[in-house]
mmCIF file with all atom_site columns, C-alpha atoms in Angstrom:
data_model
loop_
_atom_site.group_PDB
_atom_site.id
_atom_site.type_symbol
_atom_site.label_atom_id
_atom_site.label_alt_id
_atom_site.label_comp_id
_atom_site.label_asym_id
_atom_site.label_entity_id
_atom_site.label_seq_id
_atom_site.pdbx_PDB_ins_code
_atom_site.Cartn_x
_atom_site.Cartn_y
_atom_site.Cartn_z
_atom_site.occupancy
_atom_site.B_iso_or_equiv
_atom_site.pdbx_formal_charge
_atom_site.auth_seq_id
_atom_site.auth_comp_id
_atom_site.auth_asym_id
_atom_site.auth_atom_id
_atom_site.pdbx_PDB_model_num
ATOM 1   C CA . MET A 1 1   ? 102.760 77.473  108.454 1.00 82.00 ? 1   MET A CA 1
ATOM 2   C CA . GLN A 1 2   ? 99.448  78.886  108.551 1.00 86.00 ? 2   GLN A CA 1
ATOM 3   C CA . GLY A 1 3   ? 97.827  78.919  105.349 1.00 89.00 ? 3   GLY A CA 1
ATOM 4   C CA . TRP A 1 4   ? 94.612  79.397  103.824 1.00 89.00 ? 4   TRP A CA 1
ATOM 5   C CA . ASN A 1 5   ? 93.130  76.255  105.318 1.00 90.00 ? 5   ASN A CA 1
ATOM 6   C CA . SER A 1 6   ? 94.030  77.790  108.683 1.00 91.00 ? 6   SER A CA 1
ATOM 7   C CA . ILE A 1 7   ? 92.011  81.145  108.992 1.00 94.00 ? 7   ILE A CA 1
ATOM 8   C CA . MET A 1 8   ? 88.450  81.987  110.507 1.00 94.00 ? 8   MET A CA 1
ATOM 9   C CA . CYS A 1 9   ? 86.748  85.228  110.225 1.00 96.00 ? 9   CYS A CA 1
ATOM 10  C CA . ASN A 1 10  ? 84.265  86.046  112.022 1.00 96.00 ? 10  ASN A CA 1
ATOM 11  C CA . LEU A 1 11  ? 81.221  89.066  110.880 1.00 94.00 ? 11  LEU A CA 1
ATOM 12  C CA . LEU A 1 12  ? 78.334  90.200  111.664 1.00 93.00 ? 12  LEU A CA 1
ATOM 13  C CA . GLY A 1 13  ? 77.920  87.541  114.636 1.00 92.00 ? 13  GLY A CA 1
ATOM 14  C CA . ARG A 1 14  ? 77.767  84.287  112.635 1.00 91.00 ? 14  ARG A CA 1
ATOM 15  C CA . ASP A 1 15  ? 81.174  82.397  111.116 1.00 93.00 ? 15  ASP A CA 1
ATOM 16  C CA . VAL A 1 16  ? 82.285  82.888  106.886 1.00 93.00 ? 16  VAL A CA 1
ATOM 17  C CA . GLU A 1 17  ? 83.289  81.263  104.858 1.00 92.00 ? 17  GLU A CA 1
ATOM 18  C CA . GLY A 1 18  ? 81.969  82.299  101.704 1.00 94.00 ? 18  GLY A CA 1
ATOM 19  C CA . PHE A 1 19  ? 85.466  85.021  101.550 1.00 96.00 ? 19  PHE A CA 1
ATOM 20  C CA . THR A 1 20  ? 88.136  84.476  98.628  1.00 95.00 ? 20  THR A CA 1
ATOM 21  C CA . THR A 1 21  ? 90.241  87.037  100.246 1.00 96.00 ? 21  THR A CA 1
ATOM 22  C CA . LEU A 1 22  ? 90.609  88.968  103.719 1.00 97.00 ? 22  LEU A CA 1
ATOM 23  C CA . LYS A 1 23  ? 92.749  92.137  103.232 1.00 98.00 ? 23  LYS A CA 1
ATOM 24  C CA . TYR A 1 24  ? 93.588  94.567  106.241 1.00 98.00 ? 24  TYR A CA 1
ATOM 25  C CA . THR A 1 25  ? 96.698  96.510  106.707 1.00 98.00 ? 25  THR A CA 1
ATOM 26  C CA . ASP A 1 26  ? 97.465  99.651  108.754 1.00 98.00 ? 26  ASP A CA 1
ATOM 27  C CA . ASN A 1 27  ? 100.634 102.084 109.044 1.00 97.00 ? 27  ASN A CA 1
ATOM 28  C CA . VAL A 1 28  ? 102.085 105.082 110.233 1.00 96.00 ? 28  VAL A CA 1
ATOM 29  C CA . ASP A 1 29  ? 104.737 107.046 108.933 1.00 95.00 ? 29  ASP A CA 1
ATOM 30  C CA . LYS A 1 30  ? 107.734 107.184 110.740 1.00 96.00 ? 30  LYS A CA 1
ATOM 31  C CA . GLN A 1 31  ? 110.090 110.407 109.294 1.00 96.00 ? 31  GLN A CA 1
ATOM 32  C CA . ASN A 1 32  ? 113.506 110.906 110.912 1.00 97.00 ? 32  ASN A CA 1
ATOM 33  C CA . VAL A 1 33  ? 114.235 114.055 112.244 1.00 97.00 ? 33  VAL A CA 1
ATOM 34  C CA . LYS A 1 34  ? 117.751 116.222 111.151 1.00 96.00 ? 34  LYS A CA 1
ATOM 35  C CA . GLY A 1 35  ? 119.332 118.464 113.168 1.00 96.00 ? 35  GLY A CA 1
ATOM 36  C CA . GLY A 1 36  ? 123.250 119.584 113.793 1.00 95.00 ? 36  GLY A CA 1
ATOM 37  C CA . GLY A 1 37  ? 125.881 117.166 112.163 1.00 94.00 ? 37  GLY A CA 1
ATOM 38  C CA . MET A 1 38  ? 124.387 114.350 109.601 1.00 95.00 ? 38  MET A CA 1
ATOM 39  C CA . TYR A 1 39  ? 123.028 111.975 112.204 1.00 96.00 ? 39  TYR A CA 1
ATOM 40  C CA . PRO A 1 40  ? 118.857 111.781 113.143 1.00 96.00 ? 40  PRO A CA 1
ATOM 41  C CA . ILE A 1 41  ? 118.617 113.295 116.146 1.00 96.00 ? 41  ILE A CA 1
ATOM 42  C CA . GLY A 1 42  ? 114.977 111.943 116.804 1.00 96.00 ? 42  GLY A CA 1
ATOM 43  C CA . ARG A 1 43  ? 112.183 110.745 114.566 1.00 96.00 ? 43  ARG A CA 1
ATOM 44  C CA . SER A 1 44  ? 108.549 112.009 113.919 1.00 96.00 ? 44  SER A CA 1
ATOM 45  C CA . GLN A 1 45  ? 105.101 109.918 113.632 1.00 96.00 ? 45  GLN A CA 1
ATOM 46  C CA . SER A 1 46  ? 101.892 111.023 112.229 1.00 94.00 ? 46  SER A CA 1
ATOM 47  C CA . ASN A 1 47  ? 98.457  110.020 112.376 1.00 95.00 ? 47  ASN A CA 1
ATOM 48  C CA . TYR A 1 48  ? 97.627  106.330 111.997 1.00 97.00 ? 48  TYR A CA 1
ATOM 49  C CA . GLU A 1 49  ? 95.205  105.146 108.932 1.00 97.00 ? 49  GLU A CA 1
ATOM 50  C CA . ALA A 1 50  ? 93.968  101.625 108.785 1.00 98.00 ? 50  ALA A CA 1
ATOM 51  C CA . GLU A 1 51  ? 91.637  99.857  105.794 1.00 98.00 ? 51  GLU A CA 1
ATOM 52  C CA . ALA A 1 52  ? 90.642  97.017  104.975 1.00 98.00 ? 52  ALA A CA 1
ATOM 53  C CA . SER A 1 53  ? 88.961  94.676  102.205 1.00 98.00 ? 53  SER A CA 1
ATOM 54  C CA . ILE A 1 54  ? 86.796  91.339  102.019 1.00 98.00 ? 54  ILE A CA 1
ATOM 55  C CA . THR A 1 55  ? 86.072  89.346  98.608  1.00 97.00 ? 55  THR A CA 1
ATOM 56  C CA . LEU A 1 56  ? 83.199  88.023  99.391  1.00 97.00 ? 56  LEU A CA 1
ATOM 57  C CA . TYR A 1 57  ? 80.098  85.290  97.636  1.00 96.00 ? 57  TYR A CA 1
ATOM 58  C CA . LYS A 1 58  ? 77.137  86.356  95.884  1.00 96.00 ? 58  LYS A CA 1
ATOM 59  C CA . GLU A 1 59  ? 75.278  83.662  98.493  1.00 96.00 ? 59  GLU A CA 1
ATOM 60  C CA . GLU A 1 60  ? 77.402  85.333  101.471 1.00 95.00 ? 60  GLU A CA 1
ATOM 61  C CA . VAL A 1 61  ? 75.930  89.020  100.398 1.00 96.00 ? 61  VAL A CA 1
ATOM 62  C CA . ASP A 1 62  ? 72.230  87.602  100.476 1.00 95.00 ? 62  ASP A CA 1
ATOM 63  C CA . ALA A 1 63  ? 72.622  86.214  103.796 1.00 94.00 ? 63  ALA A CA 1
ATOM 64  C CA . ILE A 1 64  ? 73.550  89.211  105.326 1.00 94.00 ? 64  ILE A CA 1
ATOM 65  C CA . ARG A 1 65  ? 71.054  91.561  103.482 1.00 94.00 ? 65  ARG A CA 1
ATOM 66  C CA . LYS A 1 66  ? 68.725  88.983  104.509 1.00 93.00 ? 66  LYS A CA 1
ATOM 67  C CA . SER A 1 67  ? 69.050  89.677  108.205 1.00 92.00 ? 67  SER A CA 1
ATOM 68  C CA . LEU A 1 68  ? 68.004  94.016  107.041 1.00 94.00 ? 68  LEU A CA 1
ATOM 69  C CA . PRO A 1 69  ? 65.412  95.913  106.736 1.00 94.00 ? 69  PRO A CA 1
ATOM 70  C CA . PRO A 1 70  ? 63.880  96.407  103.832 1.00 94.00 ? 70  PRO A CA 1
ATOM 71  C CA . GLY A 1 71  ? 65.560  98.984  101.589 1.00 92.00 ? 71  GLY A CA 1
ATOM 72  C CA . LYS A 1 72  ? 68.788  99.029  103.509 1.00 95.00 ? 72  LYS A CA 1
ATOM 73  C CA . ARG A 1 73  ? 71.546  98.807  101.715 1.00 96.00 ? 73  ARG A CA 1
ATOM 74  C CA . LEU A 1 74  ? 75.323  96.831  102.930 1.00 97.00 ? 74  LEU A CA 1
ATOM 75  C CA . GLN A 1 75  ? 76.332  100.468 102.901 1.00 97.00 ? 75  GLN A CA 1
ATOM 76  C CA . ASP A 1 76  ? 73.584  101.818 105.975 1.00 97.00 ? 76  ASP A CA 1
ATOM 77  C CA . ILE A 1 77  ? 75.090  98.642  108.176 1.00 97.00 ? 77  ILE A CA 1
ATOM 78  C CA . ALA A 1 78  ? 76.231  99.745  111.776 1.00 97.00 ? 78  ALA A CA 1
ATOM 79  C CA . PRO A 1 79  ? 79.951  99.089  112.518 1.00 98.00 ? 79  PRO A CA 1
ATOM 80  C CA . PHE A 1 80  ? 80.529  96.304  113.568 1.00 97.00 ? 80  PHE A CA 1
ATOM 81  C CA . ASP A 1 81  ? 83.853  94.463  114.434 1.00 98.00 ? 81  ASP A CA 1
ATOM 82  C CA . ILE A 1 82  ? 85.192  91.920  111.750 1.00 98.00 ? 82  ILE A CA 1
ATOM 83  C CA . THR A 1 83  ? 87.247  88.044  113.692 1.00 97.00 ? 83  THR A CA 1
ATOM 84  C CA . VAL A 1 84  ? 90.314  87.037  112.094 1.00 97.00 ? 84  VAL A CA 1
ATOM 85  C CA . ASP A 1 85  ? 91.276  83.801  113.503 1.00 96.00 ? 85  ASP A CA 1
ATOM 86  C CA . TYR A 1 86  ? 94.400  81.902  112.625 1.00 95.00 ? 86  TYR A CA 1
ATOM 87  C CA . VAL A 1 87  ? 95.345  77.960  113.631 1.00 93.00 ? 87  VAL A CA 1
ATOM 88  C CA . ASN A 1 88  ? 98.468  76.167  113.169 1.00 89.00 ? 88  ASN A CA 1
ATOM 89  C CA . ASP A 1 89  ? 99.181  72.869  113.652 1.00 88.00 ? 89  ASP A CA 1
ATOM 90  C CA . GLU A 1 90  ? 99.238  73.035  117.064 1.00 90.00 ? 90  GLU A CA 1
ATOM 91  C CA . GLY A 1 91  ? 95.333  74.271  117.835 1.00 88.00 ? 91  GLY A CA 1
ATOM 92  C CA . VAL A 1 92  ? 96.918  78.036  118.631 1.00 92.00 ? 92  VAL A CA 1
ATOM 93  C CA . ILE A 1 93  ? 94.823  80.418  117.903 1.00 93.00 ? 93  ILE A CA 1
ATOM 94  C CA . THR A 1 94  ? 95.977  84.281  116.928 1.00 95.00 ? 94  THR A CA 1
ATOM 95  C CA . ARG A 1 95  ? 93.315  86.438  116.847 1.00 97.00 ? 95  ARG A CA 1
ATOM 96  C CA . ASP A 1 96  ? 93.534  89.754  115.476 1.00 98.00 ? 96  ASP A CA 1
ATOM 97  C CA . ARG A 1 97  ? 90.287  92.404  115.984 1.00 98.00 ? 97  ARG A CA 1
ATOM 98  C CA . ILE A 1 98  ? 88.784  94.575  112.753 1.00 98.00 ? 98  ILE A CA 1
ATOM 99  C CA . ARG A 1 99  ? 87.184  97.077  114.662 1.00 98.00 ? 99  ARG A CA 1
ATOM 100 C CA . THR A 1 100 ? 85.007  99.877  113.457 1.00 98.00 ? 100 THR A CA 1
ATOM 101 C CA . CYS A 1 101 ? 83.938  98.246  110.103 1.00 98.00 ? 101 CYS A CA 1
ATOM 102 C CA . GLU A 1 102 ? 80.873  99.912  107.759 1.00 98.00 ? 102 GLU A CA 1
ATOM 103 C CA . PHE A 1 103 ? 80.838  98.835  104.374 1.00 98.00 ? 103 PHE A CA 1
ATOM 104 C CA . THR A 1 104 ? 81.714  101.163 101.525 1.00 98.00 ? 104 THR A CA 1
ATOM 105 C CA . ASN A 1 105 ? 80.678  100.107 98.451  1.00 97.00 ? 105 ASN A CA 1
ATOM 106 C CA . ALA A 1 106 ? 78.123  97.360  97.373  1.00 94.00 ? 106 ALA A CA 1
ATOM 107 C CA . GLY A 1 107 ? 77.397  96.081  93.803  1.00 92.00 ? 107 GLY A CA 1
ATOM 108 C CA . ASN A 1 108 ? 77.794  93.015  91.720  1.00 90.00 ? 108 ASN A CA 1
ATOM 109 C CA . GLU A 1 109 ? 79.750  91.780  89.073  1.00 91.00 ? 109 GLU A CA 1
ATOM 110 C CA . VAL A 1 110 ? 80.017  88.975  86.877  1.00 92.00 ? 110 VAL A CA 1
ATOM 111 C CA . SER A 1 111 ? 80.966  87.936  83.091  1.00 94.00 ? 111 SER A CA 1
ATOM 112 C CA . GLN A 1 112 ? 79.934  85.203  80.748  1.00 95.00 ? 112 GLN A CA 1
ATOM 113 C CA . GLY A 1 113 ? 81.939  81.398  81.385  1.00 94.00 ? 113 GLY A CA 1
ATOM 114 C CA . ASP A 1 114 ? 81.898  82.481  85.413  1.00 93.00 ? 114 ASP A CA 1
ATOM 115 C CA . GLY A 1 115 ? 81.188  79.632  87.552  1.00 95.00 ? 115 GLY A CA 1
ATOM 116 C CA . THR A 1 116 ? 81.051  81.900  90.854  1.00 95.00 ? 116 THR A CA 1
ATOM 117 C CA . ILE A 1 117 ? 80.088  84.918  91.523  1.00 96.00 ? 117 ILE A CA 1
ATOM 118 C CA . ALA A 1 118 ? 82.204  87.532  93.692  1.00 96.00 ? 118 ALA A CA 1
ATOM 119 C CA . LEU A 1 119 ? 82.843  91.282  94.475  1.00 96.00 ? 119 LEU A CA 1
ATOM 120 C CA . GLU A 1 120 ? 85.665  92.425  96.624  1.00 97.00 ? 120 GLU A CA 1
ATOM 121 C CA . TYR A 1 121 ? 83.686  94.631  99.659  1.00 98.00 ? 121 TYR A CA 1
ATOM 122 C CA . LYS A 1 122 ? 85.927  97.615  100.918 1.00 98.00 ? 122 LYS A CA 1
ATOM 123 C CA . LEU A 1 123 ? 85.699  98.809  104.292 1.00 98.00 ? 123 LEU A CA 1
ATOM 124 C CA . ILE A 1 124 ? 86.522  101.806 106.637 1.00 98.00 ? 124 ILE A CA 1
ATOM 125 C CA . ILE A 1 125 ? 87.435  101.004 109.842 1.00 98.00 ? 125 ILE A CA 1
ATOM 126 C CA . SER A 1 126 ? 89.172  102.459 112.534 1.00 98.00 ? 126 SER A CA 1
ATOM 127 C CA . HIS A 1 127 ? 91.922  100.733 113.616 1.00 98.00 ? 127 HIS A CA 1
ATOM 128 C CA . ILE A 1 128 ? 92.865  96.640  114.012 1.00 98.00 ? 128 ILE A CA 1
ATOM 129 C CA . GLU A 1 129 ? 94.532  94.554  117.586 1.00 98.00 ? 129 GLU A CA 1
ATOM 130 C CA . TYR A 1 130 ? 97.011  92.127  116.245 1.00 97.00 ? 130 TYR A CA 1
ATOM 131 C CA . ASN A 1 131 ? 97.355  89.063  118.845 1.00 95.00 ? 131 ASN A CA 1
ATOM 132 C CA . VAL A 1 132 ? 94.367  90.203  120.880 1.00 95.00 ? 132 VAL A CA 1
ATOM 133 C CA . ILE A 1 133 ? 93.206  86.873  122.438 1.00 75.00 ? 133 ILE A CA 1
#
């Protein structure tokens, strides 16, 4: 069984260790098309939609920001891909690629007693490619 310890994530050309959550999903809304009789005669589908987010530790975000020119924000980074590798017990890798990502938010949130600082960063993406190896 694959779990958290089987994930490797590459973001902006570097392997990322300082993340706690990675979410990505896509969908196409499909509907039955009615005609004569009680059963559908076909099926329609709407546009493809995908979304993603990643929760990063502040140290990871600081490292990304250090690579940016002064005054630039995370939201100013050109579109990039995120590669996610899942490795099973036999060493077989399944790779997904989250395409054309851009950060849509930045900031910090910290509360008294927190031992770490992490924030969820929402991404606008074009699409997801599953099992690309």
